[in-house]
Coordinates of C-alpha atoms in Angstrom, one line a residue:
Chain A
M1 CA 66.7 35.8 128.3
G2 CA 68.5 37.7 125.5
R3 CA 65.8 40.4 125.3
Y4 CA 65.7 40.7 129.1
L5 CA 69.5 41.2 129.2
A6 CA 69.4 43.8 126.4
G7 CA 66.6 45.8 128.1
R8 CA 68.4 45.6 131.4
L9 CA 71.7 46.8 129.9
I10 CA 70.0 49.8 128.2
S11 CA 68.2 51.0 131.3
T12 CA 71.5 50.5 133.3
L13 CA 73.2 52.7 130.8
V14 CA 70.5 55.4 131.0
V15 CA 70.7 55.3 134.8
L16 CA 74.5 55.6 134.7
I17 CA 74.3 58.7 132.5
L18 CA 71.7 60.3 134.9
V19 CA 73.8 59.4 137.9
S20 CA 76.8 61.1 136.4
F21 CA 74.6 64.1 135.6
I22 CA 73.4 64.4 139.2
S23 CA 77.0 64.2 140.4
F24 CA 77.9 66.9 138.0
C25 CA 75.1 69.1 139.2
I26 CA 76.5 69.1 142.8
M27 CA 79.0 71.8 141.9
Q28 CA 76.3 73.7 140.0
M29 CA 74.1 73.8 143.1
V30 CA 76.6 75.8 145.1
P31 CA 75.0 79.2 145.7
G32 CA 77.3 82.1 144.7
D33 CA 80.8 81.5 143.4
P34 CA 82.0 77.9 143.9
A35 CA 85.6 79.0 143.1
Q36 CA 85.5 81.5 146.0
I37 CA 84.0 79.0 148.4
M38 CA 86.6 76.3 147.4
A39 CA 89.5 78.7 147.7
G40 CA 88.2 80.0 151.1
A41 CA 86.9 83.4 152.1
A42 CA 90.4 84.8 152.7
A43 CA 91.9 83.7 149.4
P44 CA 93.5 86.4 147.2
P45 CA 91.5 87.2 143.9
D46 CA 94.2 85.7 141.6
E47 CA 94.0 82.4 143.5
V48 CA 90.2 82.4 143.1
Q49 CA 90.7 83.1 139.4
R50 CA 93.2 80.3 139.1
I51 CA 90.7 77.8 140.6
R52 CA 87.9 79.2 138.4
E53 CA 90.0 78.5 135.3
Q54 CA 91.3 75.2 136.5
F55 CA 87.8 73.8 137.0
G56 CA 86.4 75.6 134.0
L57 CA 83.9 77.4 136.2
D58 CA 84.1 80.5 133.9
Q59 CA 82.8 78.4 131.0
P60 CA 79.0 78.1 130.1
F61 CA 77.0 75.3 131.6
H62 CA 77.1 73.0 128.5
V63 CA 80.9 73.4 128.1
Q64 CA 81.4 72.4 131.7
M65 CA 79.1 69.4 131.2
L66 CA 80.9 68.3 128.1
R67 CA 84.2 68.6 130.0
W68 CA 82.8 66.5 132.8
Y69 CA 81.5 63.7 130.6
G70 CA 84.6 63.8 128.4
G71 CA 86.8 63.5 131.5
M72 CA 84.7 60.7 132.8
L73 CA 85.1 58.6 129.7
R74 CA 88.9 59.0 130.0
G75 CA 88.7 58.0 133.7
D76 CA 89.5 61.5 134.8
L77 CA 87.3 63.0 137.5
G78 CA 89.3 66.1 138.0
T79 CA 91.8 67.2 140.6
S80 CA 91.3 67.5 144.4
I81 CA 91.7 71.1 145.7
T82 CA 93.2 70.1 149.1
L83 CA 95.0 66.8 148.4
S84 CA 97.1 67.8 145.4
R85 CA 96.4 64.7 143.5
S86 CA 93.7 63.5 141.1
V87 CA 90.3 62.6 142.5
V88 CA 90.6 59.0 141.1
A89 CA 93.9 58.5 142.8
A90 CA 92.6 59.9 146.1
I91 CA 89.6 57.5 146.0
V92 CA 91.6 54.4 144.9
E93 CA 94.1 55.0 147.7
R94 CA 91.3 54.9 150.3
L95 CA 89.3 52.1 148.8
P96 CA 91.1 49.2 150.5
S97 CA 90.3 50.1 154.1
T98 CA 86.6 50.8 153.2
V99 CA 86.4 47.5 151.3
A100 CA 87.9 45.7 154.4
L101 CA 85.5 47.4 156.8
A102 CA 82.4 46.9 154.6
G103 CA 83.5 43.3 153.9
F104 CA 83.7 42.5 157.6
A105 CA 80.4 44.2 158.2
F106 CA 78.9 42.4 155.3
V107 CA 79.9 39.0 156.7
L108 CA 78.6 39.9 160.1
T109 CA 75.3 41.0 158.5
L110 CA 74.9 37.9 156.5
V111 CA 75.7 35.4 159.3
F112 CA 73.8 37.0 162.1
G113 CA 71.0 38.4 160.0
L114 CA 70.2 35.1 158.4
V115 CA 70.6 33.0 161.5
A116 CA 68.5 35.4 163.6
G117 CA 65.8 35.6 160.9
V118 CA 65.5 31.9 160.3
G119 CA 65.7 31.2 164.1
A120 CA 62.9 33.6 164.8
A121 CA 60.7 32.2 162.0
L122 CA 61.1 28.6 163.2
K123 CA 60.2 29.6 166.7
Q124 CA 57.4 32.0 165.6
D125 CA 55.6 33.8 168.4
S126 CA 57.8 32.2 171.1
W127 CA 60.0 34.2 173.5
V128 CA 63.0 33.5 171.2
D129 CA 61.1 35.1 168.3
H130 CA 60.1 38.1 170.4
T131 CA 63.6 38.7 171.7
I132 CA 65.2 38.4 168.3
M133 CA 62.7 40.7 166.7
T134 CA 62.9 43.3 169.5
L135 CA 66.7 43.3 169.1
A136 CA 66.3 43.6 165.3
V137 CA 64.0 46.7 165.6
V138 CA 66.3 48.2 168.1
G139 CA 69.2 47.5 165.7
V140 CA 67.5 49.5 162.9
S141 CA 66.7 52.4 165.3
V142 CA 69.9 53.3 167.0
P143 CA 72.3 55.6 165.2
S144 CA 75.4 53.6 164.2
F145 CA 77.9 56.4 165.0
W146 CA 76.4 56.6 168.6
I147 CA 76.7 52.9 169.1
G148 CA 80.3 53.2 167.8
L149 CA 81.1 55.8 170.5
I150 CA 79.4 53.8 173.2
M151 CA 81.5 50.8 172.2
I152 CA 84.6 52.9 172.3
I153 CA 83.7 53.9 175.9
G154 CA 83.0 50.3 176.8
F155 CA 85.9 48.4 175.1
A156 CA 88.6 51.0 174.7
V157 CA 88.2 53.6 177.5
M158 CA 86.8 51.6 180.5
V159 CA 88.8 48.4 179.6
D160 CA 91.7 48.5 177.2
W161 CA 90.7 45.5 175.1
L162 CA 90.4 47.0 171.6
P163 CA 91.8 50.2 169.9
A164 CA 89.5 53.2 170.1
G165 CA 90.3 54.0 166.5
G166 CA 92.9 54.1 163.7
Y167 CA 93.5 51.6 161.0
V168 CA 96.4 49.1 160.7
T169 CA 97.0 47.7 157.3
I170 CA 97.1 43.9 156.9
A171 CA 100.7 44.2 155.7
E172 CA 101.8 46.0 158.9
S173 CA 100.2 43.5 161.2
P174 CA 97.4 41.0 160.4
S175 CA 96.3 40.8 164.0
G176 CA 96.4 44.6 164.4
W177 CA 94.4 44.8 161.2
F178 CA 91.8 42.4 162.6
R179 CA 91.6 44.2 165.9
S180 CA 91.2 47.6 164.4
L181 CA 88.2 46.4 162.4
I182 CA 86.2 44.7 165.1
L183 CA 84.4 47.6 166.8
P184 CA 83.8 49.6 163.6
S185 CA 82.4 46.7 161.6
I186 CA 80.0 45.7 164.5
A187 CA 78.8 49.3 164.7
L188 CA 78.4 49.5 160.9
A189 CA 76.7 46.1 160.7
L190 CA 73.9 46.5 163.3
L191 CA 71.4 48.3 161.0
Q192 CA 71.8 45.8 158.2
M193 CA 71.7 42.9 160.6
G194 CA 68.3 44.1 161.9
L195 CA 67.0 44.7 158.5
L196 CA 68.1 41.3 157.1
A197 CA 66.8 39.5 160.2
R198 CA 63.4 41.1 159.7
I199 CA 63.3 40.3 155.9
T200 CA 64.5 36.8 156.4
R201 CA 61.9 36.1 159.1
A202 CA 59.0 37.4 157.1
T203 CA 60.1 35.4 154.0
M204 CA 60.8 32.2 155.9
I205 CA 57.4 32.3 157.5
E206 CA 55.8 32.7 154.1
V207 CA 57.9 29.9 152.6
L208 CA 57.1 27.5 155.5
R209 CA 53.4 27.9 154.7
Q210 CA 53.9 26.7 151.1
D211 CA 52.6 23.4 149.7
F212 CA 56.0 22.0 148.8
V213 CA 57.2 22.4 152.4
R214 CA 54.1 20.5 153.6
T215 CA 54.8 17.8 150.9
A216 CA 58.4 17.5 152.1
Q217 CA 57.2 17.1 155.7
A218 CA 54.5 14.6 154.6
K219 CA 57.0 12.4 152.8
G220 CA 58.8 12.1 156.1
L221 CA 61.9 14.2 155.6
S222 CA 63.6 15.4 158.7
R223 CA 62.9 18.9 160.0
W224 CA 66.5 19.7 159.2
M225 CA 66.2 18.7 155.6
V226 CA 62.9 20.5 155.2
V227 CA 64.2 23.8 156.6
G228 CA 67.8 23.5 155.5
K229 CA 67.3 22.5 152.0
H230 CA 63.8 23.2 150.8
A231 CA 62.8 26.3 152.7
F232 CA 66.2 28.0 153.0
M233 CA 66.9 27.9 149.3
N234 CA 63.7 29.7 148.6
V235 CA 64.4 32.2 151.4
M236 CA 67.7 33.1 149.7
V237 CA 66.0 34.4 146.5
P238 CA 64.6 37.6 148.1
V239 CA 67.7 37.9 150.2
V240 CA 69.8 38.2 147.1
T241 CA 67.8 41.1 145.9
V242 CA 68.5 43.1 149.1
I243 CA 72.2 42.7 148.7
G244 CA 72.3 45.9 146.7
I245 CA 70.5 47.8 149.4
V246 CA 72.8 46.3 152.1
F247 CA 75.8 47.5 150.1
S248 CA 74.4 51.0 149.7
L249 CA 73.6 51.2 153.5
L250 CA 77.2 50.0 154.3
L251 CA 78.7 52.8 152.2
S252 CA 76.3 55.4 153.8
G253 CA 77.2 54.2 157.2
S254 CA 80.9 54.2 156.4
V255 CA 80.8 58.0 156.2
V256 CA 80.0 58.4 159.9
I257 CA 81.7 55.2 161.2
E258 CA 85.0 55.9 159.5
T259 CA 84.8 59.4 161.1
V260 CA 84.2 58.0 164.5
F261 CA 87.0 55.4 164.3
S262 CA 89.4 57.5 162.3
I263 CA 89.7 55.0 159.4
P264 CA 91.2 56.5 156.3
G265 CA 88.6 55.2 153.9
L266 CA 86.2 56.5 151.3
G267 CA 83.6 57.6 153.9
R268 CA 86.2 59.6 155.8
L269 CA 87.4 61.1 152.6
M270 CA 83.9 62.3 151.9
A271 CA 83.4 63.6 155.5
T272 CA 86.7 65.6 155.3
S273 CA 85.9 66.9 151.8
I274 CA 82.6 68.4 152.9
V275 CA 84.5 70.4 155.6
T276 CA 87.2 71.6 153.2
R277 CA 84.6 72.1 150.4
D278 CA 86.6 69.9 148.1
Y279 CA 83.8 69.6 145.5
P280 CA 85.7 67.6 142.9
V281 CA 86.3 64.8 145.5
I282 CA 82.7 64.9 146.6
Q283 CA 81.5 64.6 143.0
G284 CA 83.9 61.8 142.3
A285 CA 83.1 59.8 145.4
L286 CA 79.4 60.1 144.7
L287 CA 79.8 59.0 141.1
I288 CA 82.0 56.0 141.9
T289 CA 79.9 54.7 144.7
A290 CA 76.6 55.1 142.7
A291 CA 78.2 53.5 139.7
M292 CA 79.3 50.5 141.8
F293 CA 75.8 50.2 143.2
V294 CA 74.2 50.2 139.7
L295 CA 76.7 47.6 138.4
I296 CA 76.2 45.4 141.5
N297 CA 72.4 45.5 141.0
L298 CA 72.9 44.7 137.3
A299 CA 75.0 41.7 138.3
V300 CA 72.4 40.6 140.8
D301 CA 69.6 40.8 138.3
V302 CA 71.5 38.9 135.6
L303 CA 72.4 36.2 138.1
Y304 CA 68.8 36.2 139.2
A305 CA 67.5 35.8 135.7
Y306 CA 70.0 33.0 135.1
L307 CA 68.9 31.2 138.3
D308 CA 65.2 31.7 137.7
P309 CA 64.1 31.3 134.1
R310 CA 60.6 32.6 134.8
I311 CA 61.8 36.2 135.1
H312 CA 61.0 38.4 132.1
Y313 CA 61.8 42.0 131.4
D314 CA 58.8 44.3 131.3
Chain B
M1 CA 40.6 51.0 164.8
R2 CA 42.6 47.8 164.6
I3 CA 45.8 49.7 165.2
A4 CA 44.7 50.4 168.8
R5 CA 44.9 46.7 169.5
H6 CA 48.4 46.4 168.1
R7 CA 50.5 46.4 171.3
M8 CA 53.9 47.2 169.8
A9 CA 52.4 49.9 167.7
M10 CA 50.9 51.5 170.8
I11 CA 54.2 51.4 172.6
G12 CA 55.7 53.1 169.6
L13 CA 53.0 55.7 169.6
V14 CA 53.7 56.5 173.2
F15 CA 57.4 57.0 172.4
C16 CA 56.5 59.2 169.4
I17 CA 54.1 61.3 171.5
A18 CA 56.7 61.7 174.2
A19 CA 59.2 63.0 171.7
L20 CA 56.6 65.4 170.1
L21 CA 55.6 66.7 173.6
M22 CA 59.3 67.3 174.4
A23 CA 59.6 69.4 171.2
L24 CA 56.4 71.3 171.8
F25 CA 57.0 72.1 175.4
A26 CA 60.8 72.6 175.2
D27 CA 60.7 76.0 176.9
V28 CA 58.7 74.5 179.9
L29 CA 60.8 71.4 180.2
A30 CA 64.3 72.9 179.9
T31 CA 65.9 74.0 183.2
H32 CA 68.5 76.2 181.6
H33 CA 69.0 78.2 178.4
P34 CA 70.3 75.7 175.9
E35 CA 73.0 78.0 174.5
R36 CA 74.2 79.7 177.7
T37 CA 77.8 78.8 178.5
R38 CA 79.1 78.8 182.1
L39 CA 82.7 77.6 182.1
R40 CA 82.6 77.1 185.9
D41 CA 80.2 74.2 185.3
A42 CA 82.2 72.6 182.4
F43 CA 82.2 68.8 182.6
K44 CA 80.1 68.7 185.7
G45 CA 78.5 65.3 186.0
P46 CA 74.8 64.7 186.5
S47 CA 73.6 66.5 189.7
A48 CA 70.6 68.4 191.1
E49 CA 71.7 71.5 189.2
H50 CA 72.3 69.7 185.9
V51 CA 70.2 66.5 185.8
L52 CA 72.1 65.0 182.8
G53 CA 75.3 66.8 183.4
A54 CA 77.0 69.7 181.6
D55 CA 79.2 69.8 178.5
H56 CA 82.6 71.2 177.8
L57 CA 81.3 74.8 177.9
G58 CA 79.1 74.2 181.0
R59 CA 75.9 74.1 179.0
D60 CA 73.1 72.0 180.5
I61 CA 72.8 68.7 178.6
W62 CA 69.1 68.1 179.5
S63 CA 68.1 71.5 178.2
R64 CA 70.2 71.0 175.0
V65 CA 68.6 67.6 174.4
V66 CA 65.1 69.1 175.0
Y67 CA 65.7 72.0 172.6
G68 CA 67.5 69.7 170.2
S69 CA 64.3 67.7 169.8
R70 CA 62.7 70.8 168.2
V71 CA 65.3 70.8 165.4
S72 CA 65.5 67.1 165.0
I73 CA 61.8 66.5 165.0
G74 CA 61.0 69.7 163.1
I75 CA 63.4 68.5 160.3
G76 CA 61.7 65.1 160.4
V77 CA 58.2 66.5 160.0
A78 CA 59.2 68.9 157.3
T79 CA 61.0 66.1 155.4
V80 CA 57.9 63.8 155.7
V81 CA 55.5 66.5 154.4
L82 CA 57.7 67.5 151.5
T83 CA 58.6 63.8 150.6
G84 CA 54.9 62.9 150.9
L85 CA 53.7 65.6 148.5
I86 CA 56.5 65.2 145.9
G87 CA 56.8 61.4 146.2
A88 CA 53.0 60.9 146.0
A89 CA 52.8 63.3 143.0
F90 CA 55.6 61.5 141.1
G91 CA 54.2 58.1 142.0
L92 CA 50.6 59.0 140.9
L93 CA 51.9 60.5 137.6
S94 CA 54.2 57.6 136.9
G95 CA 51.6 55.0 137.7
Y96 CA 48.7 56.6 135.9
F97 CA 50.3 58.1 132.8
R98 CA 52.2 55.2 131.3
N99 CA 54.3 57.4 128.9
L100 CA 55.6 59.3 131.9
D101 CA 56.5 56.1 133.8
D102 CA 59.8 55.3 132.1
P103 CA 61.5 58.7 132.3
L104 CA 60.3 59.5 135.8
M105 CA 61.3 56.1 137.1
R106 CA 64.8 56.2 135.5
I107 CA 65.4 59.5 137.3
M108 CA 64.2 57.9 140.6
D109 CA 66.5 54.9 139.9
A110 CA 69.4 57.3 139.4
L111 CA 68.7 59.1 142.7
M112 CA 68.3 55.8 144.5
A113 CA 71.7 54.6 143.2
F114 CA 73.5 57.0 145.6
P115 CA 74.0 55.8 149.1
G116 CA 71.4 57.9 151.0
V117 CA 73.7 59.6 153.6
M118 CA 76.4 60.3 150.9
L119 CA 73.9 62.1 148.6
A120 CA 72.5 64.1 151.5
V121 CA 76.0 65.0 152.6
A122 CA 76.9 66.1 149.1
I123 CA 73.8 68.3 148.7
T124 CA 74.2 70.0 152.1
A125 CA 77.9 70.5 151.3
A126 CA 76.9 72.3 148.1
L127 CA 74.0 74.3 149.5
G128 CA 75.6 75.0 152.9
P129 CA 74.8 73.7 156.4
S130 CA 71.3 74.8 157.6
A131 CA 68.1 73.2 158.7
V132 CA 66.3 74.1 155.4
N133 CA 69.1 72.6 153.3
V134 CA 69.0 69.4 155.4
V135 CA 65.3 69.1 154.7
I136 CA 66.0 69.6 150.9
A137 CA 68.8 67.0 151.0
L138 CA 66.7 64.4 152.9
T139 CA 63.7 65.0 150.6
A140 CA 65.9 64.3 147.6
V141 CA 67.0 61.0 149.3
Y142 CA 63.5 59.8 150.2
V143 CA 61.3 61.0 147.3
P144 CA 62.4 58.2 144.9
R145 CA 61.6 55.4 147.4
T146 CA 58.2 57.0 148.2
A147 CA 57.4 57.5 144.6
R148 CA 58.2 53.9 143.8
I149 CA 55.9 52.6 146.5
T150 CA 53.1 54.9 145.5
R151 CA 53.5 53.9 141.9
A152 CA 53.3 50.2 142.8
S153 CA 49.9 50.6 144.5
V154 CA 48.6 53.0 141.7
L155 CA 49.4 50.3 139.2
V156 CA 47.1 47.9 141.0
V157 CA 44.3 50.4 141.8
R158 CA 44.1 51.8 138.3
E159 CA 42.9 48.5 137.0
M160 CA 40.1 48.3 139.6
D161 CA 36.5 48.2 138.3
Y162 CA 35.5 51.4 140.1
V163 CA 38.2 53.2 138.2
Q164 CA 37.0 51.8 134.9
A165 CA 33.5 52.8 135.9
A166 CA 34.5 56.3 136.7
R167 CA 36.3 56.5 133.4
A168 CA 33.2 55.2 131.6
L169 CA 31.1 57.8 133.3
G170 CA 33.4 60.4 131.7
A171 CA 35.4 61.5 134.7
G172 CA 38.6 63.5 133.8
H173 CA 42.1 62.4 134.7
A174 CA 42.4 64.8 137.6
R175 CA 39.2 63.6 139.1
I176 CA 40.1 59.9 138.7
I177 CA 43.5 60.4 140.2
L178 CA 42.5 62.6 143.2
R179 CA 39.1 61.0 144.0
H180 CA 39.6 57.4 143.2
I181 CA 43.2 56.4 142.9
L182 CA 44.9 58.5 145.6
P183 CA 42.5 57.6 148.5
N184 CA 42.9 53.9 147.6
S185 CA 46.7 54.1 147.4
L186 CA 47.1 55.9 150.7
G187 CA 47.8 52.9 152.9
P188 CA 51.3 52.0 151.7
L189 CA 52.1 55.7 151.5
V190 CA 51.2 56.3 155.1
V191 CA 53.3 53.3 156.2
Q192 CA 56.3 54.5 154.0
L193 CA 56.1 58.0 155.4
T194 CA 56.3 56.7 159.0
F195 CA 59.5 55.0 158.1
V196 CA 60.7 58.1 156.2
F197 CA 60.2 60.0 159.5
A198 CA 62.4 57.4 161.3
Y199 CA 65.1 57.5 158.7
A200 CA 65.0 61.3 158.5
V201 CA 65.7 61.6 162.2
L202 CA 68.6 59.1 161.9
S203 CA 70.0 60.8 158.9
E204 CA 69.6 64.3 160.3
A205 CA 71.6 63.1 163.3
A206 CA 74.3 61.8 161.1
L207 CA 74.5 65.0 159.1
S208 CA 74.6 67.1 162.2
F209 CA 77.3 64.8 163.6
L210 CA 79.4 65.5 160.5
G211 CA 78.8 69.3 160.9
M212 CA 76.4 69.6 158.0
G213 CA 73.3 70.4 160.1
P214 CA 72.1 73.7 161.6
P215 CA 75.3 75.5 162.7
P216 CA 76.2 75.8 166.4
P217 CA 75.4 76.9 169.0
T218 CA 71.9 75.7 168.0
P219 CA 71.6 72.3 169.6
T220 CA 70.6 69.2 167.6
W221 CA 70.8 65.7 168.8
G222 CA 73.5 65.0 166.3
N223 CA 75.7 67.9 167.1
I224 CA 75.5 67.4 170.9
I225 CA 77.0 63.9 170.3
S226 CA 79.6 65.5 168.0
D227 CA 80.5 67.9 170.8
G228 CA 80.9 65.1 173.3
R229 CA 83.1 62.9 171.0
D230 CA 86.3 64.5 172.2
Y231 CA 85.4 64.0 175.9
L232 CA 84.4 60.3 176.0
R233 CA 86.9 59.7 178.9
E234 CA 85.9 62.7 181.1
A235 CA 82.2 63.2 180.2
A236 CA 80.5 60.3 178.6
W237 CA 77.1 61.7 179.4
I238 CA 77.4 64.4 176.7
C239 CA 77.2 61.7 174.1
L240 CA 75.0 59.3 175.9
Y241 CA 71.7 61.1 176.4
P242 CA 71.2 62.7 172.9
G243 CA 71.8 59.2 171.4
L244 CA 69.2 57.7 173.7
A245 CA 66.7 60.4 172.6
I246 CA 67.4 59.6 168.9
S247 CA 67.1 55.9 169.6
V248 CA 63.8 56.1 171.5
T249 CA 62.2 58.4 168.9
V250 CA 63.3 56.3 166.0
L251 CA 62.3 53.1 167.8
G252 CA 58.9 54.6 168.4
L253 CA 58.5 55.5 164.8
N254 CA 59.6 52.1 163.6
L255 CA 57.3 50.2 165.9
L256 CA 54.4 52.5 164.8
G257 CA 55.3 51.9 161.2
D258 CA 55.4 48.1 161.6
G259 CA 52.0 48.2 163.3
L260 CA 50.5 50.4 160.5
R261 CA 52.0 48.1 157.9
D262 CA 50.4 45.0 159.6
V263 CA 47.0 46.8 159.7
L264 CA 47.0 48.7 156.4
D265 CA 49.2 46.8 154.1
P266 CA 50.0 43.2 155.3
R267 CA 51.8 42.2 152.1
M268 CA 54.5 44.9 152.2
K269 CA 58.0 43.7 153.0
V270 CA 60.6 45.5 155.0
T271 CA 62.9 46.9 152.4
Q272 CA 64.3 50.4 152.6
G273 CA 67.6 51.8 151.4

């Protein structure tokens, strides 16, 4: 256990350093003069020069890299070009609405994904199974932003049941907050729901074939006890491992979904920053989301090793 | 061919072929020039003249969707080819040469840590919006996952007796990798690349929707939806049909991928970031 943790920590650290390097390289990949592109084609030369100096773009590669890592260790990811505030402040400001949206979508994913997957597995090869699995594969095939727009047409344009977009903070109005998150979180959750339902079904079918399930049935336990206690607990193990992937997909989806529903979150910050070529914000958002993903995976693995003593690091 | 008896896979194949034919014969199928504006026709609903309606500039939606398939499917194919080559190479090297494994896989882990669309968006934002840059960005997103899957099967195949036998007979590394390991690791790779195609079409649509795809007036499925976003009330058809085209194509690829997995690699689970 101790050696496993040590190994896991070291590889996490290596990945974090690499993640940061890749984020740093985004600005280096810009063809031509990044300062000119950030300032805009019509900017006067002294403005371009000011930006070049501000971001150290006139320095050699290794100096820029040291600046980046040095800043990162102090919690400083630079300054936004368009928002006149630090990148960290801009991201922290927008985090709550993304967390709320992703949280809603995560709950939807977990509840409907698990129920659908277990239900399909228990009724394997029946019409229930076929219907659920068809819906699941459709769920992983439709673009989330398109479903979002279709839902806006259905629930906000044709009938005025839910807002077509915008975000209400929970402090302003709890019910408004809830209503503003319904459509976007459904649109965001569909892909992960389909994915989780498919994984859960496959795992459940495998678990139900195991000897200990047959033993439980043979000793006369009720169907509910067998499925609910013995089988389901074992299904949860692989499900825990996909939580990292689900989280990553939620953040990916938030870029388009927050754009469709005008939610002022991290995803929309990213989408507007690519239009304004605000590279420091793009770099910062990349780094922070990837670092969160790496740390969540670390936590999942540690939890996993704690729960299942058979796991060794190799 | 066991795949021919897989009903869902065959349905998927039909969808895929339909999308492919649409891209190949776009000039025959289109009724109008996809980029010609005609303000007189702006916001005209579906009619005999414009079967799927016209957009805010009077451009024919059917023709734009048909021509858009060229861009969307072309980007998908290019991404699959590049991802296949680079991902397989990394996977083979990593699985075969154990001292390369750790450094290569840590780089793959780092790339996989970024939410896929976010990384692709950042790369296209740096390189500039164009079809080629979208392919580069999507390749960067899907190579790590493909390399990991190839590596996993290489690790199994390299311990097989026939590989040991080839080595005992004095075969070189290149020969062992290309003649023995690659052909026997191909199943999971083919399955993975089918899914990469599906995800590439979805991600291309998202990038185009955000304005990071091939610049207008070139139609792509994603940017037609983006055009229609401001006119949901007056002209819902602008958004509706390109989205259907994406969904049907991706559904076809997913069904085909599921079928191929059942046939080629029954133990593989559905996990994809």
